[in-house]
Short mmCIF file of C-alpha atoms and ligand atoms in Angstrom, two decimals:
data_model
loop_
_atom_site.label_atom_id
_atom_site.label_comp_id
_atom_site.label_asym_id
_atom_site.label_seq_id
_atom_site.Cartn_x
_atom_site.Cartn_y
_atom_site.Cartn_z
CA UNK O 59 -16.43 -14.68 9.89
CA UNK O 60 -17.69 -17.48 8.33
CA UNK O 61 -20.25 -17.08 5.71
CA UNK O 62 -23.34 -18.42 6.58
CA UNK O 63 -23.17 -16.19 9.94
CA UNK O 64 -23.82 -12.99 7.37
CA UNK O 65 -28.06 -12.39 6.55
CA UNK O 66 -28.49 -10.92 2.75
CA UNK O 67 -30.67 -7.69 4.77
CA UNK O 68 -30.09 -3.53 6.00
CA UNK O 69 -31.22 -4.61 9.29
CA UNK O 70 -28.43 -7.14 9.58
CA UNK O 71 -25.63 -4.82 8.37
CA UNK O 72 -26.73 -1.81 10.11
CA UNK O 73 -26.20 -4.61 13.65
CA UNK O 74 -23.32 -4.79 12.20
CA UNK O 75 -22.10 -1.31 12.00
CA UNK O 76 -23.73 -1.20 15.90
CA UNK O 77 -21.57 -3.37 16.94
CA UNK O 78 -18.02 -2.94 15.38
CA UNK O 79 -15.84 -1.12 17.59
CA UNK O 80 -14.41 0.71 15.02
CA UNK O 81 -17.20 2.33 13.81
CA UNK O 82 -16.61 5.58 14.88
CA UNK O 83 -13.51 6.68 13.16
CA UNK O 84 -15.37 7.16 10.22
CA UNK O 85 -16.42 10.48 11.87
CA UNK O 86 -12.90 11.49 11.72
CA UNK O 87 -12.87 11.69 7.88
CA UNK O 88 -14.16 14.40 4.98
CA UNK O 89 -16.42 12.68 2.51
CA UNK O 90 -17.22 14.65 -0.55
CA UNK O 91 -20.61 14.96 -0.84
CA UNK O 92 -23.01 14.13 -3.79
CA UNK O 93 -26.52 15.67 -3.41
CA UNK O 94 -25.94 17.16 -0.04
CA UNK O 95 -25.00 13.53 1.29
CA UNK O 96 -21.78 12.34 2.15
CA UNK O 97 -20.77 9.67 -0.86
CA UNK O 98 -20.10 5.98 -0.09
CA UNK O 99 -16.22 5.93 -0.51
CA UNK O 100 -15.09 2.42 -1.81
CA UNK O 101 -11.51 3.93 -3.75
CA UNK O 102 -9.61 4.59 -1.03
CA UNK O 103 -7.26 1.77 -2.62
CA UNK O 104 -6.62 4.82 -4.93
CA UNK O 105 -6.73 7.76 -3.11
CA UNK O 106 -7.77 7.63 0.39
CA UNK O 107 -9.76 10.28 2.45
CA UNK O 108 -8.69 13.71 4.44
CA UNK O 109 -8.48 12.84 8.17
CA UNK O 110 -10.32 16.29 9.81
CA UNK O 111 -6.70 16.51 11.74
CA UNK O 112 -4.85 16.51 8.82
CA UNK O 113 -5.63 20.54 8.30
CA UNK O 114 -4.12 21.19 12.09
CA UNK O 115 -1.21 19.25 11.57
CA UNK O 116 -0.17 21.03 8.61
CA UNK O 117 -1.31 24.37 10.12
CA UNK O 118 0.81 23.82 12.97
CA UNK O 119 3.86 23.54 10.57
CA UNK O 120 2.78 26.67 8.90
CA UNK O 121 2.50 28.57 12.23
CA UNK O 122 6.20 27.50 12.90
CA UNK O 123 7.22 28.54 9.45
CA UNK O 124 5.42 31.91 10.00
CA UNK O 125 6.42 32.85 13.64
CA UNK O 126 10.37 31.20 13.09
CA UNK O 127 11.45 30.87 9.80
CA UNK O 128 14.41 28.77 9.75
CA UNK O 129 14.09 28.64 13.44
CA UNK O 130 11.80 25.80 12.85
CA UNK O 131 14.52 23.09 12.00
CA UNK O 132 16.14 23.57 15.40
CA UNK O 133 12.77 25.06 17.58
CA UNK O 134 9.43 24.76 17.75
CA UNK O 135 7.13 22.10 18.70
CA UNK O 136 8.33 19.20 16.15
CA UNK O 137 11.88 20.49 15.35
CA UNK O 138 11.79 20.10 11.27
CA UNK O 139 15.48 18.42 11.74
CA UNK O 140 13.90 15.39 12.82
CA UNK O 141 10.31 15.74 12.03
CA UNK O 142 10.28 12.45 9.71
CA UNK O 143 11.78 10.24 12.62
CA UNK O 144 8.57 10.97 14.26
CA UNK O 145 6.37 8.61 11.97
CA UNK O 146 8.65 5.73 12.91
CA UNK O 147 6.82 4.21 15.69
CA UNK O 148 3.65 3.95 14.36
CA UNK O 149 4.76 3.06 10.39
CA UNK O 150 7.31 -0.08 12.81
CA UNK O 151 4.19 -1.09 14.40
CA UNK O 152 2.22 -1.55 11.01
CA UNK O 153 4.69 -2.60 8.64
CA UNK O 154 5.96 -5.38 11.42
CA UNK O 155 9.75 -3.52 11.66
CA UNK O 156 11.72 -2.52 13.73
CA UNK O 157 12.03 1.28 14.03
CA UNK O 158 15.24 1.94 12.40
CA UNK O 159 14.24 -0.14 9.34
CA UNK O 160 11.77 2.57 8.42
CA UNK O 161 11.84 6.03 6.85
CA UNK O 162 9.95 8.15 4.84
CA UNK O 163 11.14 10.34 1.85
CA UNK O 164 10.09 11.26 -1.29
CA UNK O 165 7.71 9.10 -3.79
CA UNK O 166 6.62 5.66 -4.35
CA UNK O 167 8.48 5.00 -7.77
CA UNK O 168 11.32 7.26 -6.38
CA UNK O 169 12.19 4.80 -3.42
CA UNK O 170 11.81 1.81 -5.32
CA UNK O 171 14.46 2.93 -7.97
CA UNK O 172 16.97 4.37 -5.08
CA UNK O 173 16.31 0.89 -3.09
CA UNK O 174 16.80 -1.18 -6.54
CA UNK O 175 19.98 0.90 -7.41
CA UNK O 176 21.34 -0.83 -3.99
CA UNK O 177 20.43 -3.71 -3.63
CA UNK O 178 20.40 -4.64 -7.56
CA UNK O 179 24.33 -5.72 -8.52
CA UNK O 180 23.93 -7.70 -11.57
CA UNK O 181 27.11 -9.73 -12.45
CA UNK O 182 27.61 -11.48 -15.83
CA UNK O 183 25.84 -14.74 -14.35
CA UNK O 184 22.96 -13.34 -11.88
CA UNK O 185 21.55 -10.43 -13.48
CA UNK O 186 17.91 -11.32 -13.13
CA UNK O 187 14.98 -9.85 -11.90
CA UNK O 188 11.48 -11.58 -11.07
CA UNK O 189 8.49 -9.88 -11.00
CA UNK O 190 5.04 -10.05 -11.60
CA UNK O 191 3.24 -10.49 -15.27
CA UNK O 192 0.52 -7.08 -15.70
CA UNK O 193 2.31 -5.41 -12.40
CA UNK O 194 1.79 -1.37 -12.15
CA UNK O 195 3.24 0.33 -15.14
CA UNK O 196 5.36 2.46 -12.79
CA UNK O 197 6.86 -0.19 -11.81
CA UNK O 198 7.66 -2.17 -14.65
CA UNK O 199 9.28 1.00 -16.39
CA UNK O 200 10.89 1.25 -12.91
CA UNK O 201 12.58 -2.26 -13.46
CA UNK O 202 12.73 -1.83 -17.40
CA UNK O 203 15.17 1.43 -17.03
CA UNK O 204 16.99 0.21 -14.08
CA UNK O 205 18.32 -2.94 -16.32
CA UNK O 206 18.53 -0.81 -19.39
CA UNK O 207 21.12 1.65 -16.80
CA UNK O 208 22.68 -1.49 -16.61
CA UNK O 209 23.22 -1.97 -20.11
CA UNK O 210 20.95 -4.69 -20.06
CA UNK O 211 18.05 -6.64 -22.06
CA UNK O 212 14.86 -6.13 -20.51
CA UNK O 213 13.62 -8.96 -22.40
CA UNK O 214 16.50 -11.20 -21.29
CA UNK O 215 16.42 -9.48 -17.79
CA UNK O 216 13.39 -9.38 -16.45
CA UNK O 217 11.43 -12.52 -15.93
CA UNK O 218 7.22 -12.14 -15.55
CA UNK O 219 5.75 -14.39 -14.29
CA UNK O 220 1.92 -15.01 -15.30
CA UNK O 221 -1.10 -17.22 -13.97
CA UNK O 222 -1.06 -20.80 -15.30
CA UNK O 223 -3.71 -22.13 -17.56
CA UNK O 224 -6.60 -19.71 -17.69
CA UNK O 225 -5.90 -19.07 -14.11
CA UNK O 226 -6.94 -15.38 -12.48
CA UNK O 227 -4.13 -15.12 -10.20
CA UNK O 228 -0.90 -16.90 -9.03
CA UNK O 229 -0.13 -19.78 -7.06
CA UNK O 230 2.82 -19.20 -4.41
CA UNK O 231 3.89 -22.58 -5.77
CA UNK O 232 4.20 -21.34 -9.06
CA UNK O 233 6.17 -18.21 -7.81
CA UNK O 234 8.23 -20.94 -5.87
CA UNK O 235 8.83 -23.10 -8.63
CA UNK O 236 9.94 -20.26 -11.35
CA UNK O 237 12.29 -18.57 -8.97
CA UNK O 238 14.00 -22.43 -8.31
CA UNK O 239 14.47 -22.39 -12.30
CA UNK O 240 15.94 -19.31 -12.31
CA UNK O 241 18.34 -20.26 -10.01
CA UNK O 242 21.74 -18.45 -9.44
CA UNK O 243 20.84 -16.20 -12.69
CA UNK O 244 18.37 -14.55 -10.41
CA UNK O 245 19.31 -11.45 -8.97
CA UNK O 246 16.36 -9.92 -7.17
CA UNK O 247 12.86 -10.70 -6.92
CA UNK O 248 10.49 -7.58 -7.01
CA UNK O 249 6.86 -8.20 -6.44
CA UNK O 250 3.72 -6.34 -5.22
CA UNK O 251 2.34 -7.19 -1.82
CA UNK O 252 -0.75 -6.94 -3.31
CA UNK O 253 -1.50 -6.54 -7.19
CA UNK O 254 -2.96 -3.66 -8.32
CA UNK O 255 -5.52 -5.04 -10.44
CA UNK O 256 -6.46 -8.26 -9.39
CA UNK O 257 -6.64 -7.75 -5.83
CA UNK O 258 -4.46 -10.70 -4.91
CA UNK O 259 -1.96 -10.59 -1.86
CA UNK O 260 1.24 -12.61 -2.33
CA UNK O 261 2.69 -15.03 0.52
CA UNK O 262 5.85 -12.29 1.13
CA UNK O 263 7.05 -14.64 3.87
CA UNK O 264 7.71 -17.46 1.18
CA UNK O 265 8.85 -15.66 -1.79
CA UNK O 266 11.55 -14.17 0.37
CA UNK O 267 12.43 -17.48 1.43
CA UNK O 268 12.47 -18.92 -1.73
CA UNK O 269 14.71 -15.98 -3.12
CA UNK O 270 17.18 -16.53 -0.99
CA UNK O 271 17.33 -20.63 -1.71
CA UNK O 272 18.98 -19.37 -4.58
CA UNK O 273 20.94 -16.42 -3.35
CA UNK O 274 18.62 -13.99 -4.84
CA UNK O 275 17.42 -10.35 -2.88
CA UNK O 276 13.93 -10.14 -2.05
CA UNK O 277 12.00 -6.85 -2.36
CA UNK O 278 8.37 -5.63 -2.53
CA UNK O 279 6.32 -3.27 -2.95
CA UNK O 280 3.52 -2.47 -0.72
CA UNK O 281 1.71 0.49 -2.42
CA UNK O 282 -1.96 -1.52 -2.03
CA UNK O 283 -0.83 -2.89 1.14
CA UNK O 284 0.68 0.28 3.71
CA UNK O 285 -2.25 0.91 5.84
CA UNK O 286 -4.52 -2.18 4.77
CA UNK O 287 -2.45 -5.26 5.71
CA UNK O 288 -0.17 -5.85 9.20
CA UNK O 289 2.82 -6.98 7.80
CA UNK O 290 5.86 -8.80 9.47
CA UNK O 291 8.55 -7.43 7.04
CA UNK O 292 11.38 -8.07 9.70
CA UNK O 293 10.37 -11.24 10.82
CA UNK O 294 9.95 -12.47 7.43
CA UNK O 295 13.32 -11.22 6.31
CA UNK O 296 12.27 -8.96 3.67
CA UNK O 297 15.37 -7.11 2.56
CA UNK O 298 14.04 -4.06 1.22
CA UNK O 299 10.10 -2.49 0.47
CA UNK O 300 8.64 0.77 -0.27
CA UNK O 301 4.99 2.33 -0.31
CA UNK O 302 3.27 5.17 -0.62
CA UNK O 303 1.03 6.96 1.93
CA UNK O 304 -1.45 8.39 -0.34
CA UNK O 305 -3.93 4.93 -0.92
CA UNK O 306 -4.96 3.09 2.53
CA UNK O 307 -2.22 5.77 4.57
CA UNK O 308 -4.95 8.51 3.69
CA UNK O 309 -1.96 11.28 3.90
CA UNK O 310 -3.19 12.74 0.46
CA UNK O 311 -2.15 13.13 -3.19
CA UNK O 312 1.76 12.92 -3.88
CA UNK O 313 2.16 12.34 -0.12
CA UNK O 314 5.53 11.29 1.21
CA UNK O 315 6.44 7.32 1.01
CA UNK O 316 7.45 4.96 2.86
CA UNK O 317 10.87 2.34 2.97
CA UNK O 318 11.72 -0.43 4.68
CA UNK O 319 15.05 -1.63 4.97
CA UNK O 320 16.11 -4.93 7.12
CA UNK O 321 18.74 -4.31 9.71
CA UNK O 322 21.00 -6.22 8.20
CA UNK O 323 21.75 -4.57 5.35
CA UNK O 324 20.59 -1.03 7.08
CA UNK O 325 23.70 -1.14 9.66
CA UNK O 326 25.95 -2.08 6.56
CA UNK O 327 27.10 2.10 6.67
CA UNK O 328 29.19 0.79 3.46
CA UNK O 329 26.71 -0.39 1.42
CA UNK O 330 26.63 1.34 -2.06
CA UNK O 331 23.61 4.03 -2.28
CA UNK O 332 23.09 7.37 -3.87
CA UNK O 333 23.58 10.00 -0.77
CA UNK O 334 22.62 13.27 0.38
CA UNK O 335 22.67 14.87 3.77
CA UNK O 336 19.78 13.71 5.22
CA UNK O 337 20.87 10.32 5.60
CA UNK O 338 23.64 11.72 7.55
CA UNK O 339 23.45 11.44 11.45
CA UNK O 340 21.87 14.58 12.90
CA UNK O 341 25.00 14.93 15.24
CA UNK O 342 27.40 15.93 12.15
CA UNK O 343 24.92 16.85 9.45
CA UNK O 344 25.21 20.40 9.78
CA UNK O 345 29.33 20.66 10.01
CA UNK O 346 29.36 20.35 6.16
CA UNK O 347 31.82 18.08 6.26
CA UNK O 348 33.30 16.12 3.46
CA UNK O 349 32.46 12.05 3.12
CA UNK O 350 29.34 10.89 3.30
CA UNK O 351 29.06 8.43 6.28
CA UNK O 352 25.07 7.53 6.37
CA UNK O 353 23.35 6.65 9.56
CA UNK O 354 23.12 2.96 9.99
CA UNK O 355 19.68 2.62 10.08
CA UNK O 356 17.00 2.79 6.83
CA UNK O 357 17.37 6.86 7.48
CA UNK O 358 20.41 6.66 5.89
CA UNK O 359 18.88 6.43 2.50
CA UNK O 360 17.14 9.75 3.14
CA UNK O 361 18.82 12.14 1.04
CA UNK O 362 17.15 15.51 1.42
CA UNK O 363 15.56 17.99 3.71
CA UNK O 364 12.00 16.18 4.78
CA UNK O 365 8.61 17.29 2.76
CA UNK O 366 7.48 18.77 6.21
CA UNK O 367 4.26 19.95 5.12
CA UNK O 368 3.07 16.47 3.55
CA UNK O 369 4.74 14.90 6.07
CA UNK O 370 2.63 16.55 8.55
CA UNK O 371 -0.49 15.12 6.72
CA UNK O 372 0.92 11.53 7.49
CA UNK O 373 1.84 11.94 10.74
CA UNK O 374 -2.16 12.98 11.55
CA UNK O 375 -3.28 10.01 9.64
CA UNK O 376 -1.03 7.65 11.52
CA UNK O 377 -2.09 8.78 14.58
CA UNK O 378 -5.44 7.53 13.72
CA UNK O 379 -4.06 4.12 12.31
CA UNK O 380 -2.53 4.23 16.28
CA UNK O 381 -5.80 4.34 17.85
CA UNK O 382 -7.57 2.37 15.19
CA UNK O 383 -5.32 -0.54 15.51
CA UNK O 384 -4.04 -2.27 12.45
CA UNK O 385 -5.09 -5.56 13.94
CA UNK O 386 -8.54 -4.12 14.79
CA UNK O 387 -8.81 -2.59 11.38
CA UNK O 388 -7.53 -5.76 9.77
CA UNK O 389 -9.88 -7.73 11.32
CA UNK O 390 -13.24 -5.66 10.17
CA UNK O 391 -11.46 -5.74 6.83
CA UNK O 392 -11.60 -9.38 6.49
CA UNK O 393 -15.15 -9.39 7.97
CA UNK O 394 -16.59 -6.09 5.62
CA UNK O 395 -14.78 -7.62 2.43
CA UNK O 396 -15.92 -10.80 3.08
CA UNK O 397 -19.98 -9.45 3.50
CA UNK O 398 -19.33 -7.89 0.30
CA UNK O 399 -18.78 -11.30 -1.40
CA UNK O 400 -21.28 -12.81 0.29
CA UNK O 401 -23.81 -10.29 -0.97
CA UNK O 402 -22.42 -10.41 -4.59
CA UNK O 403 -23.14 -14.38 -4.42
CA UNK O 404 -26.78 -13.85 -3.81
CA UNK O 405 -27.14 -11.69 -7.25
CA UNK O 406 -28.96 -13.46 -9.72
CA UNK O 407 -29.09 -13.20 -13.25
CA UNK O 408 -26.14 -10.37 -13.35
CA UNK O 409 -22.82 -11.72 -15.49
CA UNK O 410 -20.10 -11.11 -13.46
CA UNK O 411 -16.75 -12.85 -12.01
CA UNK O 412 -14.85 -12.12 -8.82
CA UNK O 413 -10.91 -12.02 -10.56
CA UNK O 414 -9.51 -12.05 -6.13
CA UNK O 415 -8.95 -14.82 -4.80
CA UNK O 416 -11.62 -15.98 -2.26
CA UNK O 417 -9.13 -16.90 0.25
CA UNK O 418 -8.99 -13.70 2.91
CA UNK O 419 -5.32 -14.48 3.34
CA UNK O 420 -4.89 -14.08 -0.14
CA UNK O 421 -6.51 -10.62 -0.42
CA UNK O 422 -6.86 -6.94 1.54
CA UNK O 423 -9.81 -4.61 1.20
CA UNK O 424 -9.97 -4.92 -2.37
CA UNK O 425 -12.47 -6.80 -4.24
CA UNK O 426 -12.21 -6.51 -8.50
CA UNK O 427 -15.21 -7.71 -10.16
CA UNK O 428 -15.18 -7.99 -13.92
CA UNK O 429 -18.24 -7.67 -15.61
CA UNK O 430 -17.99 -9.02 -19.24
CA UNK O 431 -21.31 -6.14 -20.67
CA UNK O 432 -21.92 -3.39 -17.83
CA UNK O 433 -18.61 -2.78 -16.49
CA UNK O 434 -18.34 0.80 -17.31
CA UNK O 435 -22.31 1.36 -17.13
CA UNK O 436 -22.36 -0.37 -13.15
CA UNK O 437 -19.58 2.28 -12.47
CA UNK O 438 -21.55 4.81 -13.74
CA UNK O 439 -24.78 3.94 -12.26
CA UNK O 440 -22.93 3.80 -8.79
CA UNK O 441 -21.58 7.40 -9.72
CA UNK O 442 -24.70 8.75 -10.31
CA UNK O 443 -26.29 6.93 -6.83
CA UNK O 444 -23.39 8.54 -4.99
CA UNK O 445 -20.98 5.57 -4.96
CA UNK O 446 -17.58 5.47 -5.59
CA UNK O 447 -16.15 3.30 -6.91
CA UNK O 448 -12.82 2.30 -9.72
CA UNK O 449 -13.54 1.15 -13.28
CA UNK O 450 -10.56 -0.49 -15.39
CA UNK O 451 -10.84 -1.50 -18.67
CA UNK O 452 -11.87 -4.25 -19.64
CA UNK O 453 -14.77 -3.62 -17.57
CA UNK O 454 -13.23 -4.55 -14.08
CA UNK O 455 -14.62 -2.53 -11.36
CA UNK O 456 -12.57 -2.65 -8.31
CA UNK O 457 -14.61 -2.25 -4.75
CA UNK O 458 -12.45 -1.38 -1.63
CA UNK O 459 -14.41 -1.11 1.25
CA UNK O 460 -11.58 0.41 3.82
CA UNK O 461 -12.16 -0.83 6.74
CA UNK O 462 -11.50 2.99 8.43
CA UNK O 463 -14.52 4.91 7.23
CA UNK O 464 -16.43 2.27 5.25
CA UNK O 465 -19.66 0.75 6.85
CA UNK O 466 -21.82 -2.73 6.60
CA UNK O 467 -24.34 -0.63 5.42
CA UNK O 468 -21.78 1.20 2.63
CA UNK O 469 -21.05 -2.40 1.32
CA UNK O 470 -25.31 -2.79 1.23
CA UNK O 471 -26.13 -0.13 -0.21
CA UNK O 472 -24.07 -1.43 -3.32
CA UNK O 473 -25.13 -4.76 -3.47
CA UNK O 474 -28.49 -3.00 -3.62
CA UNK O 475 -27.92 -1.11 -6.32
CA UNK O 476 -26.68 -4.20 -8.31
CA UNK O 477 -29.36 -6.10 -7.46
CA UNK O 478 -32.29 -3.30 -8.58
CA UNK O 479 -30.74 -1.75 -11.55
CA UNK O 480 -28.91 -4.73 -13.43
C1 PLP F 1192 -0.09 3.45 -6.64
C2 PLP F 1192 1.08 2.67 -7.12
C3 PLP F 1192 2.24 3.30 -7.61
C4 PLP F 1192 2.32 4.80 -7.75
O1 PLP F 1192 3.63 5.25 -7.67
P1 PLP F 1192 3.96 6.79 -7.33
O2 PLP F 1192 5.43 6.87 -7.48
O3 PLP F 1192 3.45 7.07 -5.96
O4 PLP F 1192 3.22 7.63 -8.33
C5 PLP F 1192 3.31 2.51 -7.98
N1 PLP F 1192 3.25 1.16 -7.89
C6 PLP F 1192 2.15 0.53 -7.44
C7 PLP F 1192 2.13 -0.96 -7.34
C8 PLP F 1192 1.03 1.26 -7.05
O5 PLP F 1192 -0.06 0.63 -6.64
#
C-alpha cells in the first residue's frame, strides 16, 4: 500500500481492521492481560503468543501417553514414530521447500551447529566463513567454536561484514562484493534472513548465488523470519537453514526448530553428519541394526526420538499459519508495518530514527526505532499503557506488529501514545 492511501486517524485504522480478511485469527490467540484488558502484543518477534489449540494438541498427546504408554509410538491417533513428519507440509509450503527438505528437531543453535558440522569442510586454502557484523550472539559463538573445533583462528576465520560509511544496514552489493574478495578462501557463508536487531531482511536469493560464484556453501538462518516471511529456499538454492518455532511460529518457549536441507545434498545418504536413529528410515529403525544408513531426505539429520509434546504445540500453530495463509499474512504484514511508519513520520518534535530499511522487501514485521534520550522511558511508558513492546540498549525499541493477532488499531494505539506523552 502506498503511503499516501493511509489517514493519520482511529476511524481509518479501525476500517482497516473491518476490512482485512485476516482479522479474525486474532481470536484464536491468549493475550495476557494488563488491567483486565488484553495487552497490545508487538514482541512476538521474541516470543510469540499461545494459539487456544495449542492446549488440545498437547492434551491429546498426553491422553495417548496415559491410556498407551509406549503403545503410542506405534498406535494412537498421530503414531509418535512419525509424529514430526506431520509438520512437513505446512513448514514446505512456508519455507518455499519441498517436503523432504524439511524437519524439525531439537533447538535453534543446536541445528545450526549439526548443519555447520556438515556442510563446513575447511581445507588449508578455503576455510572461511562470512557472516554478518553484530549478528545474534548465539550465533557468532556458534561459528566462533565451530572454527576453534577446527583448530582454527576465529579472527583469521571468520569474516564480518559491517555497514559502509555510517550506514544502518547492508547493501546486497556490499555482501556481493566482499564474498567476490574472499574468493576460493571462502568456505561458507552464514547469514540471518533477517537481523535481529536492525530489522533488515537480506536478498537470500543473491547471496546464495554469489557464494557459489566462488565455490562457497550458502546457509542461513531464519530465526526472525519462520512464520513472518514466504521464503523460496529451494528455488533459490539455499543449501542448508534452520529456525526456531518459538518467535513468529508461536509454538512456545524452547519449542522444537526447524531445518532445511536442499535435495541435493539431502539425497547424498553419504554425506558426513553426526547420526542417531531417528534419521534412520522408519522401515529398519527399530531392527537395531549396526551402520547408520540415514534417510535421504533432511530427516536424516534427525537424530533422536521427536520432542512430542512441544512438537504438538507446533503442529496446532501451523495449522493456523495453513488457514491464515503465509501469502495472506505476508501481505497485511507489509501493509500493518508499513501504517506503522507512516504514523511514526507524522510525530513531531520526538528524536527518533527508524535503523530498518524503508524498503518492505528489505524488512518483515519488525520495525527498530532508536531513540537517542527516551528509549528505555518510551518502553516503559508503553508497559505501563499495556503495550508490549522490546527495548535494547542503546535505547532501540523494536515494534513487531505480527500480522496474526496484531490490529490497525494495535499499531494506533502506539503511535498515540508517542504522540501524547513524548
Ligand atoms: C532467537 C534467535 C536465536 C536463539 O537460538 P536458540 O538456540 O533457539 O536459543 C538464535 N539466533 C538468532 C538469529 C535468533 O534470532
Amino acid at each position: 500500500m502506498e503511503a499516501k492511501q493511509y489517514e493519520n486517524s482511529l476511524e481509518f485504522a479501525r476500517s482497516m481492521d473491518q476490512a482485512d480478511p485476516l482479522q479474525s485469527f486474532k481470536q484464536q490467540f491468549h493475550f495476557p492481560e494488563h488491567e483486565g484488558k488484553p495487552v497490545i502484543y508487538f514482541c512476538g518477534n521474541s516470543l510469540g503468543l499461545q494459539p487456544k489449540t495449542v492446549a488440545a494438541s498437547i492434551e491429546e498427546e498426553l491422553t495417548t501417553w496415559r491410556e498407551m504408554a509406549v503403545g503410542g509410538y506405534f498406535g494412537g491417533k498421530n503414531p509418535w514414530l512419525y509424529y514430526h513428519e506431520q509438520l512437513r507440509p505446512s513448514l514446505a509450503k512456508i519455507m518455499g521447500a519441498h517436503e523432504d527438505e524439511v524437519t524439525v528437531m531439537n533447538a535453534l543453535t543446536v541445528n545450526l551447529h549439526l548443519l555447520m558440522l556438515s556442510f563446513y569442510k575447511p581445507s588449508a586454502k578455503r576455510y572461511k566463513i562470512m557472516m554478518e557484523s553484530g549478528a545474534f550472539p548465539s550465533d557468532q559463538y556458534a561459528i566462533e567454536t565451530l572454527v576453534r573445533m577446527h583448530g582454527l583462528d576465529p579472527n583469521d576465520a571468520i569474516i564480518e561484514v559491517a555497514p559502509k560509511d555510517g550506514a544502518k544496514f547492508l547493501k546486497t552489493r556490499d555482501i556481493i562484493y566482499e564474498i567476490e574478495k574472499a574468493g576460493d578462501a571462502l568456505a561458507m557463508v552464514m547469514f540471518s534472513g533477517i537481523q535481529y536487531y536492525t530489522g533488515q531482511l537480506f536478498d537470500l536469493s543473491s547471496i546464495t548465488q554469489a557464494a557459489h560464484s566462488v565455490g562457497a556453501i550458502a546457509g542461513f538462518d531464519l530465526a526472525h523470519v519462520a512464520g513472518n516471511v514466504p521464503m523460496q529456499l529451494h528455488n533459490w538454492d539455499v543449501d542448508f537453514a534452520a529456525w526456531c518455532s518459538y518467535k513468529y511460529f508461536n509454538a512456545g518457549p524452547g519449542s522444537v526448530a526447524g531445518a532445511f536441507v536442499h535435495e541435493k545434498h539431502a539425497k547424498n545418504t553419504n554425506m558426513n553428519r553426526l547420526g542417531g536413529w531417528w534419521g534412520n528410515p522408519e522401515s529398519t529403525r527399530f531392527k537395531m541394526e549396526k551402520g547408520f544408513e540415514p534417510k535421504p531426505t533432511a530427516s536424516g539429520w534427525n537424530m533422536s526420538t521427536t520432542q512430542v509434546m512441544n512438537t504438538a504445540a507446533l503442529k496446532a500453530s501451523l495449522k493456523i499459519f495453513d488457514e491464515a495463509g503465509i501469502d495472506r499474512l505476508r501481505a497485511k504484514s507489509i501493509s500493518l508495518t508499513g501504517y506503522l511508519e507512516y504514523l511514526l513520520h507524522e510525530l513531531k518534535g520526538l528524536s527518533f530514527e527508524i535503523i530498518t530499511p524503508a524498503e518492505p522487501t528489505e524488512r518483515g514485521a519488525q520495525l527498530s526505532l532508536y531513540f537517542p534520550q527516551q528509549g528505555k522511558a518510551i518502553q516503559e511508558k508503553m508497559l505501563s499503557k499495556g503495550i508490549v513492546v522490546d527495548y535494547r540498549e542503546p535505547g532501540v525499541i523494536r515494534v513487531a506488529p505480527a500480522p496474526m493477532y496484531c490490529s490497525y488499531e494495535d499499531v494506533y494505539r502506539f503511535y498515540e501514545i508517542l504522540k501524547n506523552h513524548f
